[in-house]
mmCIF file of N, CA and C in Angstrom:
data_model
loop_
_atom_site.group_PDB
_atom_site.id
_atom_site.type_symbol
_atom_site.label_atom_id
_atom_site.label_comp_id
_atom_site.label_asym_id
_atom_site.label_seq_id
_atom_site.Cartn_x
_atom_site.Cartn_y
_atom_site.Cartn_z
ATOM 1 N N MET T 1 0.847 -1.180 0.000
ATOM 2 C CA MET T 1 0.000 0.000 0.000
ATOM 3 C C MET T 1 0.889 1.238 0.000
ATOM 4 N N THR T 2 0.523 2.224 -0.803
ATOM 5 C CA THR T 2 1.234 3.489 -0.862
ATOM 6 C C THR T 2 0.313 4.597 -0.397
ATOM 7 N N GLN T 3 0.833 5.480 0.434
ATOM 8 C CA GLN T 3 0.071 6.642 0.890
ATOM 9 C C GLN T 3 0.911 7.888 0.708
ATOM 10 N N ARG T 4 0.240 9.039 0.650
ATOM 11 C CA ARG T 4 0.946 10.313 0.567
ATOM 12 C C ARG T 4 0.013 11.404 1.053
ATOM 13 N N LEU T 5 0.582 12.490 1.515
ATOM 14 C CA LEU T 5 -0.219 13.659 1.836
ATOM 15 C C LEU T 5 -0.495 14.402 0.540
ATOM 16 N N ALA T 6 -1.746 14.718 0.290
ATOM 17 C CA ALA T 6 -2.116 15.402 -0.942
ATOM 18 C C ALA T 6 -2.301 16.896 -0.713
ATOM 19 N N GLN T 7 -2.982 17.263 0.366
ATOM 20 C CA GLN T 7 -3.220 18.663 0.702
ATOM 21 C C GLN T 7 -3.096 18.857 2.208
ATOM 22 N N ILE T 8 -2.768 20.084 2.563
ATOM 23 C CA ILE T 8 -2.826 20.523 3.951
ATOM 24 C C ILE T 8 -3.727 21.744 3.957
ATOM 25 N N ALA T 9 -4.760 21.719 4.793
ATOM 26 C CA ALA T 9 -5.689 22.848 4.878
ATOM 27 C C ALA T 9 -5.059 23.968 5.694
ATOM 28 N N LEU T 10 -5.114 25.157 5.156
ATOM 29 C CA LEU T 10 -4.629 26.350 5.833
ATOM 30 C C LEU T 10 -5.819 27.288 5.975
ATOM 31 N N VAL T 11 -6.218 27.583 7.207
ATOM 32 C CA VAL T 11 -7.381 28.425 7.447
ATOM 33 C C VAL T 11 -7.024 29.878 7.144
ATOM 34 N N VAL T 12 -7.850 30.510 6.293
ATOM 35 C CA VAL T 12 -7.609 31.880 5.850
ATOM 36 C C VAL T 12 -8.860 32.722 6.079
ATOM 37 N N ASP T 13 -8.708 34.039 5.990
ATOM 38 C CA ASP T 13 -9.853 34.929 6.198
ATOM 39 C C ASP T 13 -10.598 35.250 4.911
ATOM 40 N N ASP T 14 -9.913 35.141 3.774
ATOM 41 C CA ASP T 14 -10.512 35.531 2.501
ATOM 42 C C ASP T 14 -9.786 34.792 1.384
ATOM 43 N N TYR T 15 -10.536 34.137 0.516
ATOM 44 C CA TYR T 15 -9.916 33.368 -0.558
ATOM 45 C C TYR T 15 -9.032 34.226 -1.458
ATOM 46 N N ASP T 16 -9.576 35.318 -1.965
ATOM 47 C CA ASP T 16 -8.836 36.119 -2.942
ATOM 48 C C ASP T 16 -7.596 36.765 -2.334
ATOM 49 N N ARG T 17 -7.699 37.228 -1.108
ATOM 50 C CA ARG T 17 -6.534 37.811 -0.419
ATOM 51 C C ARG T 17 -5.438 36.757 -0.259
ATOM 52 N N ALA T 18 -5.820 35.545 0.137
ATOM 53 C CA ALA T 18 -4.845 34.471 0.330
ATOM 54 C C ALA T 18 -4.220 34.059 -1.010
ATOM 55 N N ILE T 19 -5.050 33.904 -2.037
ATOM 56 C CA ILE T 19 -4.518 33.547 -3.357
ATOM 57 C C ILE T 19 -3.494 34.583 -3.798
ATOM 58 N N ALA T 20 -3.839 35.857 -3.669
ATOM 59 C CA ALA T 20 -2.929 36.928 -4.099
ATOM 60 C C ALA T 20 -1.603 36.837 -3.353
ATOM 61 N N TRP T 21 -1.643 36.642 -2.048
ATOM 62 C CA TRP T 21 -0.399 36.622 -1.270
ATOM 63 C C TRP T 21 0.474 35.436 -1.669
ATOM 64 N N TYR T 22 -0.089 34.256 -1.701
ATOM 65 C CA TYR T 22 0.716 33.065 -1.985
ATOM 66 C C TYR T 22 1.227 33.040 -3.419
ATOM 67 N N THR T 23 0.463 33.566 -4.360
ATOM 68 C CA THR T 23 0.927 33.564 -5.747
ATOM 69 C C THR T 23 1.875 34.729 -6.031
ATOM 70 N N GLU T 24 1.600 35.896 -5.470
ATOM 71 C CA GLU T 24 2.434 37.064 -5.757
ATOM 72 C C GLU T 24 3.686 37.124 -4.891
ATOM 73 N N LYS T 25 3.583 36.839 -3.612
ATOM 74 C CA LYS T 25 4.734 36.943 -2.709
ATOM 75 C C LYS T 25 5.635 35.710 -2.749
ATOM 76 N N LEU T 26 5.018 34.524 -2.798
ATOM 77 C CA LEU T 26 5.818 33.293 -2.782
ATOM 78 C C LEU T 26 5.985 32.690 -4.170
ATOM 79 N N GLY T 27 5.245 33.198 -5.141
ATOM 80 C CA GLY T 27 5.360 32.675 -6.497
ATOM 81 C C GLY T 27 4.686 31.333 -6.699
ATOM 82 N N PHE T 28 3.758 30.978 -5.805
ATOM 83 C CA PHE T 28 3.048 29.717 -5.938
ATOM 84 C C PHE T 28 2.136 29.768 -7.164
ATOM 85 N N THR T 29 1.752 28.602 -7.618
ATOM 86 C CA THR T 29 0.819 28.455 -8.726
ATOM 87 C C THR T 29 -0.576 28.196 -8.177
ATOM 88 N N LEU T 30 -1.562 28.869 -8.740
ATOM 89 C CA LEU T 30 -2.953 28.568 -8.415
ATOM 90 C C LEU T 30 -3.326 27.317 -9.202
ATOM 91 N N VAL T 31 -3.504 26.209 -8.502
ATOM 92 C CA VAL T 31 -3.766 24.920 -9.127
ATOM 93 C C VAL T 31 -5.247 24.764 -9.447
ATOM 94 N N GLU T 32 -6.095 25.206 -8.507
ATOM 95 C CA GLU T 32 -7.536 25.054 -8.694
ATOM 96 C C GLU T 32 -8.267 26.094 -7.865
ATOM 97 N N ASP T 33 -9.361 26.591 -8.417
ATOM 98 C CA ASP T 33 -10.259 27.502 -7.715
ATOM 99 C C ASP T 33 -11.667 27.201 -8.193
ATOM 100 N N THR T 34 -12.347 26.324 -7.473
ATOM 101 C CA THR T 34 -13.672 25.853 -7.850
ATOM 102 C C THR T 34 -14.698 26.316 -6.829
ATOM 103 N N VAL T 35 -15.761 26.946 -7.302
ATOM 104 C CA VAL T 35 -16.850 27.378 -6.429
ATOM 105 C C VAL T 35 -17.682 26.151 -6.056
ATOM 106 N N LEU T 36 -17.850 25.935 -4.737
ATOM 107 C CA LEU T 36 -18.636 24.803 -4.247
ATOM 108 C C LEU T 36 -20.025 25.228 -3.781
ATOM 109 N N SER T 37 -20.125 26.461 -3.298
ATOM 110 C CA SER T 37 -21.409 27.008 -2.849
ATOM 111 C C SER T 37 -21.268 28.522 -2.813
ATOM 112 N N GLU T 38 -22.279 29.205 -2.312
ATOM 113 C CA GLU T 38 -22.206 30.669 -2.220
ATOM 114 C C GLU T 38 -21.087 31.129 -1.295
ATOM 115 N N THR T 39 -20.699 30.291 -0.343
ATOM 116 C CA THR T 39 -19.707 30.695 0.654
ATOM 117 C C THR T 39 -18.436 29.857 0.644
ATOM 118 N N LYS T 40 -18.382 28.809 -0.155
ATOM 119 C CA LYS T 40 -17.244 27.889 -0.084
ATOM 120 C C LYS T 40 -16.648 27.650 -1.462
ATOM 121 N N ARG T 41 -15.293 27.658 -1.487
ATOM 122 C CA ARG T 41 -14.538 27.344 -2.699
ATOM 123 C C ARG T 41 -13.484 26.298 -2.374
ATOM 124 N N TRP T 42 -13.078 25.564 -3.391
ATOM 125 C CA TRP T 42 -11.973 24.602 -3.278
ATOM 126 C C TRP T 42 -10.781 25.268 -3.955
ATOM 127 N N VAL T 43 -9.854 25.782 -3.127
ATOM 128 C CA VAL T 43 -8.734 26.560 -3.641
ATOM 129 C C VAL T 43 -7.429 25.856 -3.274
ATOM 130 N N LEU T 44 -6.679 25.458 -4.301
ATOM 131 C CA LEU T 44 -5.394 24.797 -4.101
ATOM 132 C C LEU T 44 -4.278 25.638 -4.697
ATOM 133 N N VAL T 45 -3.213 25.828 -3.929
ATOM 134 C CA VAL T 45 -2.001 26.471 -4.423
ATOM 135 C C VAL T 45 -0.830 25.548 -4.130
ATOM 136 N N ALA T 46 0.228 25.703 -4.926
ATOM 137 C CA ALA T 46 1.411 24.856 -4.752
ATOM 138 C C ALA T 46 2.644 25.614 -5.221
ATOM 139 N N PRO T 47 3.799 25.310 -4.655
ATOM 140 C CA PRO T 47 5.027 25.921 -5.156
ATOM 141 C C PRO T 47 5.210 25.588 -6.638
ATOM 142 N N LYS T 48 5.770 26.542 -7.386
ATOM 143 C CA LYS T 48 6.005 26.308 -8.815
ATOM 144 C C LYS T 48 6.857 25.064 -9.006
ATOM 145 N N GLY T 49 6.445 24.234 -9.948
ATOM 146 C CA GLY T 49 7.206 23.039 -10.271
ATOM 147 C C GLY T 49 7.002 21.883 -9.312
ATOM 148 N N SER T 50 6.188 22.059 -8.293
ATOM 149 C CA SER T 50 5.975 21.015 -7.299
ATOM 150 C C SER T 50 4.933 20.018 -7.768
ATOM 151 N N ASP T 51 5.189 18.747 -7.531
ATOM 152 C CA ASP T 51 4.180 17.730 -7.788
ATOM 153 C C ASP T 51 3.800 17.027 -6.493
ATOM 154 N N GLY T 52 4.133 17.663 -5.380
ATOM 155 C CA GLY T 52 3.849 17.084 -4.073
ATOM 156 C C GLY T 52 2.643 17.708 -3.408
ATOM 157 N N CYS T 53 2.688 17.769 -2.122
ATOM 158 C CA CYS T 53 1.599 18.271 -1.293
ATOM 159 C C CYS T 53 1.242 19.714 -1.665
ATOM 160 N N ARG T 54 -0.040 20.017 -1.636
ATOM 161 C CA ARG T 54 -0.541 21.353 -1.955
ATOM 162 C C ARG T 54 -1.213 21.964 -0.734
ATOM 163 N N LEU T 55 -1.356 23.281 -0.756
ATOM 164 C CA LEU T 55 -2.104 23.963 0.291
ATOM 165 C C LEU T 55 -3.543 24.148 -0.159
ATOM 166 N N LEU T 56 -4.458 23.728 0.682
ATOM 167 C CA LEU T 56 -5.869 23.992 0.475
ATOM 168 C C LEU T 56 -6.190 25.235 1.292
ATOM 169 N N LEU T 57 -6.494 26.331 0.618
ATOM 170 C CA LEU T 57 -6.832 27.571 1.309
ATOM 171 C C LEU T 57 -8.298 27.487 1.701
ATOM 172 N N ALA T 58 -8.543 27.319 2.994
ATOM 173 C CA ALA T 58 -9.882 27.068 3.524
ATOM 174 C C ALA T 58 -10.355 28.277 4.323
ATOM 175 N N ARG T 59 -11.346 28.980 3.787
ATOM 176 C CA ARG T 59 -11.845 30.179 4.473
ATOM 177 C C ARG T 59 -12.577 29.781 5.743
ATOM 178 N N ALA T 60 -12.247 30.465 6.822
ATOM 179 C CA ALA T 60 -12.892 30.211 8.105
ATOM 180 C C ALA T 60 -14.393 30.434 7.984
ATOM 181 N N ALA T 61 -15.175 29.496 8.506
ATOM 182 C CA ALA T 61 -16.635 29.566 8.400
ATOM 183 C C ALA T 61 -17.315 29.806 9.738
ATOM 184 N N THR T 62 -16.551 29.721 10.839
ATOM 185 C CA THR T 62 -17.127 29.910 12.173
ATOM 186 C C THR T 62 -16.182 30.769 13.002
ATOM 187 N N PRO T 63 -16.680 31.365 14.080
ATOM 188 C CA PRO T 63 -15.784 32.120 14.962
ATOM 189 C C PRO T 63 -14.636 31.259 15.509
ATOM 190 N N HIS T 64 -14.914 30.011 15.792
ATOM 191 C CA HIS T 64 -13.860 29.115 16.294
ATOM 192 C C HIS T 64 -12.758 28.946 15.247
ATOM 193 N N GLN T 65 -13.138 28.757 13.990
ATOM 194 C CA GLN T 65 -12.151 28.632 12.923
ATOM 195 C C GLN T 65 -11.395 29.944 12.727
ATOM 196 N N GLU T 66 -12.070 31.063 12.855
ATOM 197 C CA GLU T 66 -11.404 32.364 12.716
ATOM 198 C C GLU T 66 -10.289 32.522 13.740
ATOM 199 N N GLN T 67 -10.480 31.970 14.940
ATOM 200 C CA GLN T 67 -9.450 32.055 15.978
ATOM 201 C C GLN T 67 -8.181 31.301 15.596
ATOM 202 N N ALA T 68 -8.279 30.335 14.704
ATOM 203 C CA ALA T 68 -7.121 29.533 14.301
ATOM 204 C C ALA T 68 -6.299 30.191 13.197
ATOM 205 N N ILE T 69 -6.842 31.229 12.556
ATOM 206 C CA ILE T 69 -6.120 31.868 11.459
ATOM 207 C C ILE T 69 -4.786 32.394 11.982
ATOM 208 N N GLY T 70 -3.702 31.938 11.377
ATOM 209 C CA GLY T 70 -2.367 32.388 11.742
ATOM 210 C C GLY T 70 -1.765 31.678 12.941
ATOM 211 N N ASN T 71 -2.510 30.778 13.545
ATOM 212 C CA ASN T 71 -1.992 30.106 14.740
ATOM 213 C C ASN T 71 -2.363 28.624 14.741
ATOM 214 N N GLN T 72 -2.314 28.006 13.581
ATOM 215 C CA GLN T 72 -2.692 26.608 13.490
ATOM 216 C C GLN T 72 -1.692 25.677 14.165
ATOM 217 N N SER T 73 -0.504 26.179 14.455
ATOM 218 C CA SER T 73 0.514 25.313 15.067
ATOM 219 C C SER T 73 0.995 25.848 16.406
ATOM 220 N N GLY T 74 0.212 26.723 17.017
ATOM 221 C CA GLY T 74 0.573 27.226 18.346
ATOM 222 C C GLY T 74 1.819 28.090 18.358
ATOM 223 N N GLY T 75 2.139 28.721 17.238
ATOM 224 C CA GLY T 75 3.288 29.613 17.177
ATOM 225 C C GLY T 75 4.591 28.961 16.732
ATOM 226 N N ARG T 76 4.566 27.672 16.478
ATOM 227 C CA ARG T 76 5.759 26.976 15.974
ATOM 228 C C ARG T 76 5.823 27.107 14.466
ATOM 229 N N VAL T 77 7.009 26.846 13.910
ATOM 230 C CA VAL T 77 7.098 26.764 12.454
ATOM 231 C C VAL T 77 6.115 25.689 12.021
ATOM 232 N N PHE T 78 5.319 26.031 11.017
ATOM 233 C CA PHE T 78 4.193 25.190 10.614
ATOM 234 C C PHE T 78 4.439 24.485 9.289
ATOM 235 N N LEU T 79 5.025 25.199 8.343
ATOM 236 C CA LEU T 79 5.206 24.661 7.003
ATOM 237 C C LEU T 79 6.662 24.805 6.583
ATOM 238 N N PHE T 80 7.120 23.902 5.719
ATOM 239 C CA PHE T 80 8.519 23.819 5.345
ATOM 240 C C PHE T 80 8.621 23.851 3.826
ATOM 241 N N LEU T 81 9.153 24.947 3.301
ATOM 242 C CA LEU T 81 9.269 25.143 1.866
ATOM 243 C C LEU T 81 10.706 24.850 1.443
ATOM 244 N N HIS T 82 10.895 23.746 0.730
ATOM 245 C CA HIS T 82 12.227 23.366 0.264
ATOM 246 C C HIS T 82 12.499 23.995 -1.093
ATOM 247 N N THR T 83 13.743 24.381 -1.321
ATOM 248 C CA THR T 83 14.157 25.002 -2.562
ATOM 249 C C THR T 83 15.493 24.432 -3.007
ATOM 250 N N ASP T 84 15.755 24.541 -4.295
ATOM 251 C CA ASP T 84 17.070 24.137 -4.793
ATOM 252 C C ASP T 84 17.946 25.352 -5.068
ATOM 253 N N ASP T 85 17.428 26.572 -4.777
ATOM 254 C CA ASP T 85 18.214 27.798 -4.934
ATOM 255 C C ASP T 85 17.839 28.771 -3.823
ATOM 256 N N PHE T 86 18.384 28.519 -2.656
ATOM 257 C CA PHE T 86 18.050 29.280 -1.455
ATOM 258 C C PHE T 86 18.296 30.777 -1.650
ATOM 259 N N ALA T 87 19.476 31.140 -2.132
ATOM 260 C CA ALA T 87 19.838 32.552 -2.266
ATOM 261 C C ALA T 87 18.873 33.286 -3.191
ATOM 262 N N GLN T 88 18.540 32.678 -4.309
ATOM 263 C CA GLN T 88 17.618 33.313 -5.257
ATOM 264 C C GLN T 88 16.227 33.475 -4.651
ATOM 265 N N ASP T 89 15.707 32.415 -4.027
ATOM 266 C CA ASP T 89 14.364 32.499 -3.448
ATOM 267 C C ASP T 89 14.315 33.469 -2.278
ATOM 268 N N LEU T 90 15.338 33.467 -1.449
ATOM 269 C CA LEU T 90 15.387 34.401 -0.321
ATOM 270 C C LEU T 90 15.365 35.841 -0.828
ATOM 271 N N ALA T 91 16.181 36.150 -1.808
ATOM 272 C CA ALA T 91 16.241 37.503 -2.358
ATOM 273 C C ALA T 91 14.912 37.903 -2.992
ATOM 274 N N ALA T 92 14.312 36.996 -3.755
ATOM 275 C CA ALA T 92 13.041 37.294 -4.415
ATOM 276 C C ALA T 92 11.936 37.534 -3.395
ATOM 277 N N MET T 93 11.892 36.716 -2.372
ATOM 278 C CA MET T 93 10.851 36.861 -1.349
ATOM 279 C C MET T 93 11.028 38.167 -0.584
ATOM 280 N N LYS T 94 12.259 38.488 -0.228
ATOM 281 C CA LYS T 94 12.506 39.751 0.472
ATOM 282 C C LYS T 94 12.131 40.943 -0.404
ATOM 283 N N ALA T 95 12.452 40.868 -1.699
ATOM 284 C CA ALA T 95 12.129 41.956 -2.621
ATOM 285 C C ALA T 95 10.622 42.163 -2.734
ATOM 286 N N LYS T 96 9.857 41.110 -2.504
ATOM 287 C CA LYS T 96 8.397 41.202 -2.578
ATOM 288 C C LYS T 96 7.762 41.512 -1.222
ATOM 289 N N GLY T 97 8.601 41.778 -0.216
ATOM 290 C CA GLY T 97 8.088 42.192 1.081
ATOM 291 C C GLY T 97 7.765 41.088 2.065
ATOM 292 N N VAL T 98 8.208 39.865 1.800
ATOM 293 C CA VAL T 98 7.983 38.779 2.755
ATOM 294 C C VAL T 98 8.835 39.065 3.994
ATOM 295 N N GLU T 99 8.217 38.945 5.160
ATOM 296 C CA GLU T 99 8.901 39.245 6.427
ATOM 297 C C GLU T 99 9.649 38.009 6.941
ATOM 298 N N PHE T 100 10.951 38.144 7.074
ATOM 299 C CA PHE T 100 11.767 37.076 7.655
ATOM 300 C C PHE T 100 12.004 37.391 9.117
ATOM 301 N N VAL T 101 11.670 36.443 9.975
ATOM 302 C CA VAL T 101 11.803 36.641 11.412
ATOM 303 C C VAL T 101 13.078 36.001 11.950
ATOM 304 N N ARG T 102 13.712 35.158 11.139
ATOM 305 C CA ARG T 102 15.001 34.580 11.482
ATOM 306 C C ARG T 102 15.805 34.512 10.206
ATOM 307 N N GLU T 103 16.932 35.183 10.198
ATOM 308 C CA GLU T 103 17.773 35.252 8.998
ATOM 309 C C GLU T 103 18.404 33.896 8.691
ATOM 310 N N ALA T 104 18.929 33.803 7.507
ATOM 311 C CA ALA T 104 19.520 32.556 7.026
ATOM 312 C C ALA T 104 20.660 32.104 7.925
ATOM 313 N N GLU T 105 20.664 30.816 8.167
ATOM 314 C CA GLU T 105 21.780 30.224 8.909
ATOM 315 C C GLU T 105 22.055 28.840 8.357
ATOM 316 N N ARG T 106 23.336 28.518 8.355
ATOM 317 C CA ARG T 106 23.760 27.200 7.876
ATOM 318 C C ARG T 106 23.695 26.218 9.037
ATOM 319 N N GLN T 107 23.176 25.063 8.725
ATOM 320 C CA GLN T 107 23.091 23.958 9.672
ATOM 321 C C GLN T 107 23.812 22.768 9.049
ATOM 322 N N PRO T 108 24.132 21.755 9.811
ATOM 323 C CA PRO T 108 24.791 20.586 9.225
ATOM 324 C C PRO T 108 23.972 19.940 8.095
ATOM 325 N N TRP T 109 22.671 20.072 8.130
ATOM 326 C CA TRP T 109 21.785 19.451 7.145
ATOM 327 C C TRP T 109 21.419 20.382 5.989
ATOM 328 N N GLY T 110 21.766 21.696 6.090
ATOM 329 C CA GLY T 110 21.436 22.617 5.013
ATOM 330 C C GLY T 110 21.335 24.056 5.505
ATOM 331 N N THR T 111 20.645 24.905 4.726
ATOM 332 C CA THR T 111 20.481 26.315 5.059
ATOM 333 C C THR T 111 19.004 26.586 5.286
ATOM 334 N N VAL T 112 18.711 27.428 6.293
ATOM 335 C CA VAL T 112 17.318 27.697 6.660
ATOM 336 C C VAL T 112 17.149 29.151 7.070
ATOM 337 N N ALA T 113 15.978 29.707 6.760
ATOM 338 C CA ALA T 113 15.545 31.009 7.263
ATOM 339 C C ALA T 113 14.054 30.867 7.561
ATOM 340 N N VAL T 114 13.559 31.642 8.515
ATOM 341 C CA VAL T 114 12.155 31.551 8.913
ATOM 342 C C VAL T 114 11.432 32.818 8.487
ATOM 343 N N PHE T 115 10.293 32.626 7.797
ATOM 344 C CA PHE T 115 9.483 33.768 7.411
ATOM 345 C C PHE T 115 8.051 33.604 7.908
ATOM 346 N N ARG T 116 7.349 34.720 7.882
ATOM 347 C CA ARG T 116 5.967 34.777 8.345
ATOM 348 C C ARG T 116 5.069 35.038 7.133
ATOM 349 N N ASP T 117 3.974 34.287 7.020
ATOM 350 C CA ASP T 117 3.041 34.562 5.924
ATOM 351 C C ASP T 117 2.100 35.696 6.325
ATOM 352 N N LEU T 118 1.159 36.034 5.473
ATOM 353 C CA LEU T 118 0.299 37.179 5.744
ATOM 354 C C LEU T 118 -0.547 37.007 6.978
ATOM 355 N N TYR T 119 -0.723 35.787 7.464
ATOM 356 C CA TYR T 119 -1.539 35.549 8.658
ATOM 357 C C TYR T 119 -0.710 35.385 9.926
ATOM 358 N N GLY T 120 0.606 35.316 9.769
ATOM 359 C CA GLY T 120 1.472 35.129 10.932
ATOM 360 C C GLY T 120 1.994 33.719 11.093
ATOM 361 N N ASN T 121 1.547 32.782 10.236
ATOM 362 C CA ASN T 121 2.079 31.423 10.299
ATOM 363 C C ASN T 121 3.571 31.459 9.981
ATOM 364 N N LEU T 122 4.345 30.678 10.705
ATOM 365 C CA LEU T 122 5.784 30.612 10.479
ATOM 366 C C LEU T 122 6.123 29.469 9.526
ATOM 367 N N TRP T 123 7.034 29.761 8.609
ATOM 368 C CA TRP T 123 7.507 28.821 7.598
ATOM 369 C C TRP T 123 9.026 28.761 7.659
ATOM 370 N N ASP T 124 9.591 27.602 7.372
ATOM 371 C CA ASP T 124 11.020 27.467 7.105
ATOM 372 C C ASP T 124 11.218 27.483 5.593
ATOM 373 N N LEU T 125 12.166 28.295 5.129
ATOM 374 C CA LEU T 125 12.669 28.193 3.760
ATOM 375 C C LEU T 125 13.958 27.401 3.883
ATOM 376 N N ILE T 126 14.042 26.276 3.195
ATOM 377 C CA ILE T 126 15.150 25.341 3.399
ATOM 378 C C ILE T 126 15.781 24.930 2.072
ATOM 379 N N GLU T 127 17.095 24.950 2.065
ATOM 380 C CA GLU T 127 17.832 24.247 1.012
ATOM 381 C C GLU T 127 18.663 23.191 1.710
ATOM 382 N N ALA T 128 18.235 21.945 1.535
ATOM 383 C CA ALA T 128 18.925 20.834 2.175
ATOM 384 C C ALA T 128 20.222 20.529 1.443
ATOM 385 N N ARG T 129 21.201 20.091 2.199
ATOM 386 C CA ARG T 129 22.427 19.612 1.575
ATOM 387 C C ARG T 129 22.121 18.287 0.893
ATOM 388 N N PRO T 130 22.874 17.925 -0.129
ATOM 389 C CA PRO T 130 22.643 16.636 -0.786
ATOM 390 C C PRO T 130 22.584 15.497 0.225
ATOM 391 N N ASN T 131 21.674 14.572 -0.011
ATOM 392 C CA ASN T 131 21.445 13.403 0.851
ATOM 393 C C ASN T 131 20.764 13.765 2.155
ATOM 394 N N ASN T 132 20.240 14.996 2.287
ATOM 395 C CA ASN T 132 19.515 15.388 3.501
ATOM 396 C C ASN T 132 18.077 15.783 3.194
ATOM 397 N N GLU T 133 17.560 15.413 2.051
ATOM 398 C CA GLU T 133 16.169 15.741 1.698
ATOM 399 C C GLU T 133 15.300 14.955 2.617
#
């Protein structure tokens, strides 16, 4: 049996605002945007060139869900964006106004910097050393 993660739901306040941020600031691709009802859409974004796990941008529908926006992991780094060109992606993201809360540092396994998305979720930008993927 083979299994894989296909999507991770990320609670957002507004579909269009979230799509704009992830596509314009991070350069993600809008994979799908399907209207399901008057209030619900199926919105998938993914890093360019990725054939792996995607983000499902899920608009909060209740006050309880609204409380989770930006804090789905209790303030810990939540998502890990791997790249094969750390310097280029770091420069591009900074040029587009992405806020880095921890500058780049080399680790035995690779290079990492921590950034915050528009909701406050923390992400690692990582370029792993060979054999450390």
